[in-house]
C-alpha positions as a Markdown table, in Angstrom:
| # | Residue | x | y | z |
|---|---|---|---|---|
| 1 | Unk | 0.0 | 0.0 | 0.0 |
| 2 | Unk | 1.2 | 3.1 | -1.3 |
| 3 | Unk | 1.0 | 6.6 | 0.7 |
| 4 | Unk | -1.8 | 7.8 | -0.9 |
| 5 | Unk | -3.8 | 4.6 | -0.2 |
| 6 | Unk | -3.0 | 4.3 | 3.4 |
| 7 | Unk | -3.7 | 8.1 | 4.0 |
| 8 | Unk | -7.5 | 7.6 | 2.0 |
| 9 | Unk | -8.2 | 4.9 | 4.3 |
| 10 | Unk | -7.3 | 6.0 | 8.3 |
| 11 | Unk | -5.7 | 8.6 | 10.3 |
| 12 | Unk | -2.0 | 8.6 | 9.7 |
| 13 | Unk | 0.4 | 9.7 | 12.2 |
| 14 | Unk | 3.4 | 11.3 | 11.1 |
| 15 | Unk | 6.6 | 11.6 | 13.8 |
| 16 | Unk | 7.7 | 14.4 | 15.9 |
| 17 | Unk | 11.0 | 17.4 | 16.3 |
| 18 | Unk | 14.2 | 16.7 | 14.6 |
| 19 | Unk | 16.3 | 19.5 | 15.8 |
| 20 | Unk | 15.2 | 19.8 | 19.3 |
| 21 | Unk | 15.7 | 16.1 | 19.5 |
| 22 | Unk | 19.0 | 16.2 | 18.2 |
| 23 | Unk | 19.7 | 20.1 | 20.6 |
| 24 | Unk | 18.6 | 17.6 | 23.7 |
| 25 | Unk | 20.6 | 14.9 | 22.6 |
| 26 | Unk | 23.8 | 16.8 | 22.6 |
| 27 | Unk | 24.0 | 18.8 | 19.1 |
| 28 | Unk | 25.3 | 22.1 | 19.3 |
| 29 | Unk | 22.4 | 24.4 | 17.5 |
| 30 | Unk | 25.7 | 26.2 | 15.6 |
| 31 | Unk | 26.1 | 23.2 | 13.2 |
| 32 | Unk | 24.1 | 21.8 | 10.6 |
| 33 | Unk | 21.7 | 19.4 | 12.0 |
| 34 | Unk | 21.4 | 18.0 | 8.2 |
| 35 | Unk | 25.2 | 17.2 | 7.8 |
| 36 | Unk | 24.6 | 14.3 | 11.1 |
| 37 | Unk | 23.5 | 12.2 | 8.0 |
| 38 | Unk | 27.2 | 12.1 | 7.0 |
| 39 | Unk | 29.2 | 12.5 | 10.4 |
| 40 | Unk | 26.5 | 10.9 | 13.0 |
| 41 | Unk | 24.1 | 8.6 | 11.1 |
| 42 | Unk | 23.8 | 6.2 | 13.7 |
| 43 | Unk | 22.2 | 9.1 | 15.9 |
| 44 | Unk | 19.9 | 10.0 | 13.2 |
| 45 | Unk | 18.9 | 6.4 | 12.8 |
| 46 | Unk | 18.1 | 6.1 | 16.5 |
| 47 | Unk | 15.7 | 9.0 | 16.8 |
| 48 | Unk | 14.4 | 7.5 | 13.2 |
| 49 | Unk | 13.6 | 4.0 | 15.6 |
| 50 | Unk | 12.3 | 5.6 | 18.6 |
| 51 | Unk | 9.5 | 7.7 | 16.0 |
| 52 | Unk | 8.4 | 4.4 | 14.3 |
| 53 | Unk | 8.7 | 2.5 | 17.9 |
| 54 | Unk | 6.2 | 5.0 | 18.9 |
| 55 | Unk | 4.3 | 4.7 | 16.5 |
| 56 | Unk | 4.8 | 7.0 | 13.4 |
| 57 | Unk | 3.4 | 6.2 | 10.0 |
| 58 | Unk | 5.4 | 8.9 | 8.2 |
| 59 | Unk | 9.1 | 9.5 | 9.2 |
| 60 | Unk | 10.9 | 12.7 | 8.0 |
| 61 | Unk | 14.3 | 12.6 | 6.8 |
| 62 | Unk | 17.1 | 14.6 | 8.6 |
| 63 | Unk | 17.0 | 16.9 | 5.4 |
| 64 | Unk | 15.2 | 20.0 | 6.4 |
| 65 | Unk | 18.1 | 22.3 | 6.1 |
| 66 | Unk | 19.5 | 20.4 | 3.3 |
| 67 | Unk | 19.0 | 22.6 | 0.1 |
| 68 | Unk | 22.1 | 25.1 | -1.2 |
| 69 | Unk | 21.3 | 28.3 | 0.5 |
| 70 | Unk | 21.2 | 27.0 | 4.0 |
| 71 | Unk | 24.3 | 24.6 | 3.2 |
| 72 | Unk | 26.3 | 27.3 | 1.8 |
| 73 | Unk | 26.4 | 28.6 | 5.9 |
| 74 | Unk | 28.2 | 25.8 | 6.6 |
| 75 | Unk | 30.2 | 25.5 | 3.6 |
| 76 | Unk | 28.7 | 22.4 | 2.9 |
| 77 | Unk | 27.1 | 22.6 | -0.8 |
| 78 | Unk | 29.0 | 19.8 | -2.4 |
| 79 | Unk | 27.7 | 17.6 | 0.0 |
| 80 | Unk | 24.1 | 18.3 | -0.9 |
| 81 | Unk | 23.2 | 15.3 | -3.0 |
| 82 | Unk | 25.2 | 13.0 | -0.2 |
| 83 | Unk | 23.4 | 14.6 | 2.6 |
| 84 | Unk | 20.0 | 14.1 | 1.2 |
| 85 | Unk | 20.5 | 11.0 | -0.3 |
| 86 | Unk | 22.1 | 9.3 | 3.1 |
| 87 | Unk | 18.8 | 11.4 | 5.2 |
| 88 | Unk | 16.6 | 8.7 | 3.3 |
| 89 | Unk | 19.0 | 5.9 | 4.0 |
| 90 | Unk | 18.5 | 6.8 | 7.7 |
| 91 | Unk | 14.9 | 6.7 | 7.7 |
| 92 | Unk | 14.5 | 3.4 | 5.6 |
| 93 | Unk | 16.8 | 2.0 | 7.9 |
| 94 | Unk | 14.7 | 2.5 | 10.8 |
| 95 | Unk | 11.7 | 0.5 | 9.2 |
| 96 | Unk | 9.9 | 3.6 | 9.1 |
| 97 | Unk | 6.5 | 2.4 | 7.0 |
| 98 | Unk | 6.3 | 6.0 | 4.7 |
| 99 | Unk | 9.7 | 8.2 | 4.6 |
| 100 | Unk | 8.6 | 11.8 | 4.1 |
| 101 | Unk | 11.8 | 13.9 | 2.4 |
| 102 | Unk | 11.3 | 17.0 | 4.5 |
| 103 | Unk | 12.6 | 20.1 | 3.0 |
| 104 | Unk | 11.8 | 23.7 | 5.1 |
| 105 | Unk | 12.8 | 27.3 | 3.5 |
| 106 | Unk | 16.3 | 28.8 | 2.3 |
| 107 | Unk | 15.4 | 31.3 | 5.0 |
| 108 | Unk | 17.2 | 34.6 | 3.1 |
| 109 | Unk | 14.1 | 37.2 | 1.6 |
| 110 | Unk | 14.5 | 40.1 | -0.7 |
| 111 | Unk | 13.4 | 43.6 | 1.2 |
| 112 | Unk | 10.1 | 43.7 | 0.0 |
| 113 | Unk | 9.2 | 40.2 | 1.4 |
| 114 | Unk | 9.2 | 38.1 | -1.8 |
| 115 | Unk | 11.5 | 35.4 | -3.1 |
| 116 | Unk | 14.8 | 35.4 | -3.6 |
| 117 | Unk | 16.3 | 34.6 | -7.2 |
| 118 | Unk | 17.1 | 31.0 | -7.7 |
| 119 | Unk | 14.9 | 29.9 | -5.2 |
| 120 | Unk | 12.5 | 27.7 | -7.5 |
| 121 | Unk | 16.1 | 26.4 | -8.9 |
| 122 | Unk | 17.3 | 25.4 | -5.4 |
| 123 | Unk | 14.5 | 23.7 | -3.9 |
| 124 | Unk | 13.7 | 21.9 | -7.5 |
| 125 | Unk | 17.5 | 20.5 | -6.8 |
| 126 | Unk | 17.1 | 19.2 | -3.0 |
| 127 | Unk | 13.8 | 17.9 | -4.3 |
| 128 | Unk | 14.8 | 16.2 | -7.2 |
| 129 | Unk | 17.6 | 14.1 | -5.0 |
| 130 | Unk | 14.8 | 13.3 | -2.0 |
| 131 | Unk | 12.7 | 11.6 | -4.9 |
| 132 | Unk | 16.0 | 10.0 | -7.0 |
| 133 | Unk | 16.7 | 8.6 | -3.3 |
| 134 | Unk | 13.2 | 6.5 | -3.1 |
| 135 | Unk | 10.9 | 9.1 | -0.5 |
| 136 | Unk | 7.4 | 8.1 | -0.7 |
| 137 | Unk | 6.7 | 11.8 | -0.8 |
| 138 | Unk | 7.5 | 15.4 | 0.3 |
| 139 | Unk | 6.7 | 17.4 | 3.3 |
| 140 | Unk | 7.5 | 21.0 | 2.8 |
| 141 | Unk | 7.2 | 22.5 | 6.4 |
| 142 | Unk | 7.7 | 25.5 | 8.6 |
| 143 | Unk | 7.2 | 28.1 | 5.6 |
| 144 | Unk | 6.5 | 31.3 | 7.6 |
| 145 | Unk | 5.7 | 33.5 | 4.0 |
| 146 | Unk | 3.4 | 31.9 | 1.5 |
| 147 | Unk | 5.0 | 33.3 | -1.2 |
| 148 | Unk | 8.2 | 31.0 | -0.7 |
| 149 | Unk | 6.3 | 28.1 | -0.2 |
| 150 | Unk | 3.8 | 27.7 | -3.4 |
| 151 | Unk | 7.4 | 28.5 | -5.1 |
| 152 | Unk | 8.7 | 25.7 | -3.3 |
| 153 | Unk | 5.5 | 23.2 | -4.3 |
| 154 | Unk | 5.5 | 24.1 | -7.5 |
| 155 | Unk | 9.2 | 23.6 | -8.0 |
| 156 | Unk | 8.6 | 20.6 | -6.3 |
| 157 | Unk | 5.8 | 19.3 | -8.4 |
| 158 | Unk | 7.7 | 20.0 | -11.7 |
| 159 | Unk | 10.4 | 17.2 | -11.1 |
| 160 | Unk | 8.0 | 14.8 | -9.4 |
| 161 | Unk | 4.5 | 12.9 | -9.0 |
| 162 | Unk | 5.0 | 11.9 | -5.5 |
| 163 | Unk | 2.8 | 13.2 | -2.8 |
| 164 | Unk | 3.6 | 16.7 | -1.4 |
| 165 | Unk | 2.6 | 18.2 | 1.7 |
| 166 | Unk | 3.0 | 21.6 | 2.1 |
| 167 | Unk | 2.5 | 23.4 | 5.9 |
| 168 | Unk | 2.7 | 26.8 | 6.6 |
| 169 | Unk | 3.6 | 28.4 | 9.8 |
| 170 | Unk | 1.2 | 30.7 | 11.7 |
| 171 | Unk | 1.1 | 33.3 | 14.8 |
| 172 | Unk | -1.5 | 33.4 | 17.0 |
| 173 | Unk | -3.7 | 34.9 | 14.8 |
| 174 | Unk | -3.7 | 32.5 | 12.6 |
| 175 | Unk | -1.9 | 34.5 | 9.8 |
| 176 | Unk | 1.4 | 33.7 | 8.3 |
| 177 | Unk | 4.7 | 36.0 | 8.5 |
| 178 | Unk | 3.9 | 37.5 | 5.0 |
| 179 | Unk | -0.1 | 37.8 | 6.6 |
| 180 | Unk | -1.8 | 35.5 | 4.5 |
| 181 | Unk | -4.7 | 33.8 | 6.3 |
| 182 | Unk | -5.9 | 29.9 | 5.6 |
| 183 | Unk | -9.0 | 31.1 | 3.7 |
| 184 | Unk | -6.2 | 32.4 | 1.4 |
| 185 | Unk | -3.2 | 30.5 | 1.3 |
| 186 | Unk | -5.2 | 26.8 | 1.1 |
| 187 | Unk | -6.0 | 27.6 | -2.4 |
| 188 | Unk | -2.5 | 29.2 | -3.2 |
| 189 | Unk | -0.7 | 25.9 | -2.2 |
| 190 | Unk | -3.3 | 23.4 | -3.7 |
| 191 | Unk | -3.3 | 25.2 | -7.2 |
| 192 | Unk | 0.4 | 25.1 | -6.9 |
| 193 | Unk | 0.7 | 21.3 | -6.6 |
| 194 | Unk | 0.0 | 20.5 | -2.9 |
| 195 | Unk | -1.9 | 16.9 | -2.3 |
| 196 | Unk | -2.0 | 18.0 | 1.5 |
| 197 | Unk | -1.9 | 21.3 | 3.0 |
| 198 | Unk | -1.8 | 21.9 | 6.8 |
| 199 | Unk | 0.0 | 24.0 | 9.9 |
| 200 | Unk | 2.7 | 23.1 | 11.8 |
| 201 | Unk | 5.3 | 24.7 | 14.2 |
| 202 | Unk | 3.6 | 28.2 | 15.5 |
| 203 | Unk | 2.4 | 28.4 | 19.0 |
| 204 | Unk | 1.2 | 24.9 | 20.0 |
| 205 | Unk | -1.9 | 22.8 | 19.3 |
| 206 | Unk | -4.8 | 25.5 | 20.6 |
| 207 | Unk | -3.6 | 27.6 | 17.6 |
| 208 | Unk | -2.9 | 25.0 | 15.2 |
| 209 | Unk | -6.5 | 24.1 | 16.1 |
| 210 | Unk | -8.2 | 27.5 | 14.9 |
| 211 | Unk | -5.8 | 27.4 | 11.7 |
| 212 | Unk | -6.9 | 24.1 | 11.1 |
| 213 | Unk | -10.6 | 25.5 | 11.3 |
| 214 | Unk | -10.5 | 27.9 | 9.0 |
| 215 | Unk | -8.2 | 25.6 | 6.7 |
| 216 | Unk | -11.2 | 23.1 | 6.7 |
| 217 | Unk | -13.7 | 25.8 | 5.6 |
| 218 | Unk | -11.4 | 27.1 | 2.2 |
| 219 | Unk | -11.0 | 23.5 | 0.8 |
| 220 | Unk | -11.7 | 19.8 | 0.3 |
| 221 | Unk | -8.4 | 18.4 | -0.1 |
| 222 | Unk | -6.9 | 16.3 | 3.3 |
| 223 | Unk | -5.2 | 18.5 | 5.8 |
| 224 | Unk | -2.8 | 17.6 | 8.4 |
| 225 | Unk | -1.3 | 19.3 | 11.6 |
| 226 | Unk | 2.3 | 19.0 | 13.3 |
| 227 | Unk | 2.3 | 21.7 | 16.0 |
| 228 | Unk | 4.7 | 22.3 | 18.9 |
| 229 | Unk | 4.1 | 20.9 | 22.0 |
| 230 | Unk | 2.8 | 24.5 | 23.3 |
| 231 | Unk | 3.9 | 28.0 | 24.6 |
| 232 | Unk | 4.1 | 28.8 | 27.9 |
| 233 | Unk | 0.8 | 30.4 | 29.2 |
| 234 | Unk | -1.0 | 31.8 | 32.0 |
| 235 | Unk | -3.5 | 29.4 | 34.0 |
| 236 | Unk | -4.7 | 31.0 | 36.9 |
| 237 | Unk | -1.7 | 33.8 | 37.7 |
| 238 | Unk | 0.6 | 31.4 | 37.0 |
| 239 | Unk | 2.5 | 30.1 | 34.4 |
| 240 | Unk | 3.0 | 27.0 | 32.8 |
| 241 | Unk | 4.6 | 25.1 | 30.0 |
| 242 | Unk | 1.6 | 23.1 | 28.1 |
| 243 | Unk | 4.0 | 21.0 | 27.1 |
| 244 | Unk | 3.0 | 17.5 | 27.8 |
| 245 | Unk | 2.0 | 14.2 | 25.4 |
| 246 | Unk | -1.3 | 14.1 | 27.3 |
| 247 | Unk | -1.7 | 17.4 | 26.4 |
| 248 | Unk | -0.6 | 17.2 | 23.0 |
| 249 | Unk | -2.2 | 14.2 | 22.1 |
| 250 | Unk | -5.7 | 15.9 | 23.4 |
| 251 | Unk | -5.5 | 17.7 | 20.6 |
| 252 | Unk | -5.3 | 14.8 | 18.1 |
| 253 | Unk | -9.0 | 13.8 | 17.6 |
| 254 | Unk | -10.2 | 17.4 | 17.5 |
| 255 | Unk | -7.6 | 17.4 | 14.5 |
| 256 | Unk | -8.8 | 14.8 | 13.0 |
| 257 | Unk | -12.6 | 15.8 | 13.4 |
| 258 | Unk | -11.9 | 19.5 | 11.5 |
| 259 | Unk | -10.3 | 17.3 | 8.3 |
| 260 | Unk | -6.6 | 16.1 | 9.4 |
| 261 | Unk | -5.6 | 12.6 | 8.2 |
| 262 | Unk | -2.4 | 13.1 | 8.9 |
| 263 | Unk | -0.7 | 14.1 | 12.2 |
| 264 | Unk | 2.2 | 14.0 | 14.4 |
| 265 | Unk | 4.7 | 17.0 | 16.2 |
| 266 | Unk | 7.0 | 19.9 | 15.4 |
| 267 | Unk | 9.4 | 22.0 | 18.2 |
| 268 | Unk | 9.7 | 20.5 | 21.3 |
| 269 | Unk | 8.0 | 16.7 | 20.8 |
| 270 | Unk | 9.3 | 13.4 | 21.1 |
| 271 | Unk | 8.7 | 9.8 | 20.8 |
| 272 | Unk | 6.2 | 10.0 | 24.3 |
| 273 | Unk | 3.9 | 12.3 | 22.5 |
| 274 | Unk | 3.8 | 10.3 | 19.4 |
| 275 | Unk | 3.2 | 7.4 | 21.3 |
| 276 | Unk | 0.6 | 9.4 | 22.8 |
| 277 | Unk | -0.9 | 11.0 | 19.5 |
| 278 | Unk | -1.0 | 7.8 | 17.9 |
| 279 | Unk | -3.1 | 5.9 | 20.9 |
| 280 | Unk | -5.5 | 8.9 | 20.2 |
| 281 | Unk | -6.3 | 8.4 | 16.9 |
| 282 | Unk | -5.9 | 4.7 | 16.5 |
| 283 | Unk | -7.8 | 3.5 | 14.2 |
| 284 | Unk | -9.9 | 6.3 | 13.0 |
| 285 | Unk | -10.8 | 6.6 | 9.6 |
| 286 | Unk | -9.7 | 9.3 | 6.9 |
| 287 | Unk | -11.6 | 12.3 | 7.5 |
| 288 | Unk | -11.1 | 13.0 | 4.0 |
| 289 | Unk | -11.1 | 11.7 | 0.4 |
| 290 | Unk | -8.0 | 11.6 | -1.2 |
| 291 | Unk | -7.3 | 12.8 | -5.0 |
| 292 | Unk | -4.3 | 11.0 | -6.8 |
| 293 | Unk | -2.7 | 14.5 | -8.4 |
| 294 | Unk | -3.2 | 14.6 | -12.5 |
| 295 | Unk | -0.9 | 17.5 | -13.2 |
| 296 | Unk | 2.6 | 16.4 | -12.2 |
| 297 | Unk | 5.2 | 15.6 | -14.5 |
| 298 | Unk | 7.7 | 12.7 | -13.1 |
């Protein structure tokens, strides 16, 4: 069973943090997390285990910083293609049942908040080695401007068939950095190529949850949902860290009841609050219908 298949016929749970994960397991947070894939791949594959041990569906590979731009930091582009390609080594090695090739944005924006030359060209490349490698499809995540991102899908879409995910990023108010609201950028990303669209990072769950809302009411397609474990807030004068898999995982069916068929964790989750998102939503059924995409070229 493909991912398509599996994702028209349950709930599928997708796995949690990569770089907090690695920061709490020792990585300094002034190297690239992506080049571990090369110099610590038997670190990568453990956190890959503990995911599908817990319970994941979808495993990301350790390839979210791994396109030219961001690499050129660490003066680390001719190791693009051997980064990606060794990030879905990883991730098959841990038995993960779907490996999503995660790509996130060059992070560098022209003044006027658009995007940068070359920056179809560079996320076409990192995409086109994710799918030479064997992914089963794309997750695009963390995309604060919409603008970037539907460049990103469509440069995407252009080299491959494969199923893509795209998430965007929001505040509080459920609008993105370049203020673009779900009515709005829903349409953007599915007319660019997106099979999924959804929210991840941002504030924690209660916010994903309002995005996920309005996401539900601008479009048919399946949604999904990947937020932090939560913010500090104020409960009764004090203040406290929402933080907890119980907590997170509360979240999961109300997800899943707005449209999302496919969920899991951003910033500050682990394996405990997969394990716990994936107890939640056991076998439910997609919320959904899925639609093979037509328009792709392979």
């Amino acid at each position: 069973m493909d991912f398509l298949d599996a994702l028209g016929q349950r709930v599928l749970v997708c796995d949690g943090a990569m770089g907090s994960a690695l920061y709490e397991r020792g990585v300094f947070v002034n190297q690239s997390f992506d080049a571990l894939n090369l110099g610590e791949p038997g670190l990568v594959t453990e956190l890959h285990r503990a995911y599908v041990q817990a319970g994941a569906d979808v495993v990301e590979t350790n390839t979210f910083g791994a396109n030219r731009v961001k690499l050129a930091g660490f003066d680390l582009v001719g190791d693009l293609e051997g980064i990606n390609q060794a990030g879905v080594r990883l991730a098959r090695e841990a038995e993960a049942p779907f490996v999503a090739g995660a790509m996130g944005p060059l992070g560098t924006f022209v003044d006027d908040g658009g995007v940068p030359s070359g920056a179809a060209e560079a996320f076409a490349e990192q995409a086109s080695v994710l799918v030479e490698a064997g992914v089963d499809l794309l997750i695009l995540e963390t995309f604060g401007r919409v603008a970037e991102l539907a460049v990103a899908v469509e440069a995407a879409r252009a080299v491959s068939s494969i199923p893509i995910v795209a998430q965007v990023s929001t505040s509080e108010d459920g609008l993105t950095r370049d203020r673009v609201a779900p009515e709005q950028f829903a349409g953007v990303l599915v007319d660019a190529g997106a099979t999924v669209v959804g929210v991840n990072c941002g504030e924690g769950p209660a916010s994903t949850l309002e995005s996920v809302e309005r996401l539900a009411e601008a479009t048919a397609v399946p949604l999904s949902a990947q937020p932090n474990a939560g913010a500090a807030r104020e409960v009764e004068g004090r203040r406290l860290s929402l933080s907890s898999p119980e907590f997170l995982a509360s979240y999961a069916r109300r997800f899943v009841a707005e449209g999302v068929g496919l969920v899991g964790g951003c910033c500050g989750t682990g394996p405990e609050h997969i394990a716990q998102i994936a107890s939640a939503v056991s076998g439910m059924a997609a919320p959904r219908p899925v639609a093979t995409p037509v328009d792709a070229t392979p």
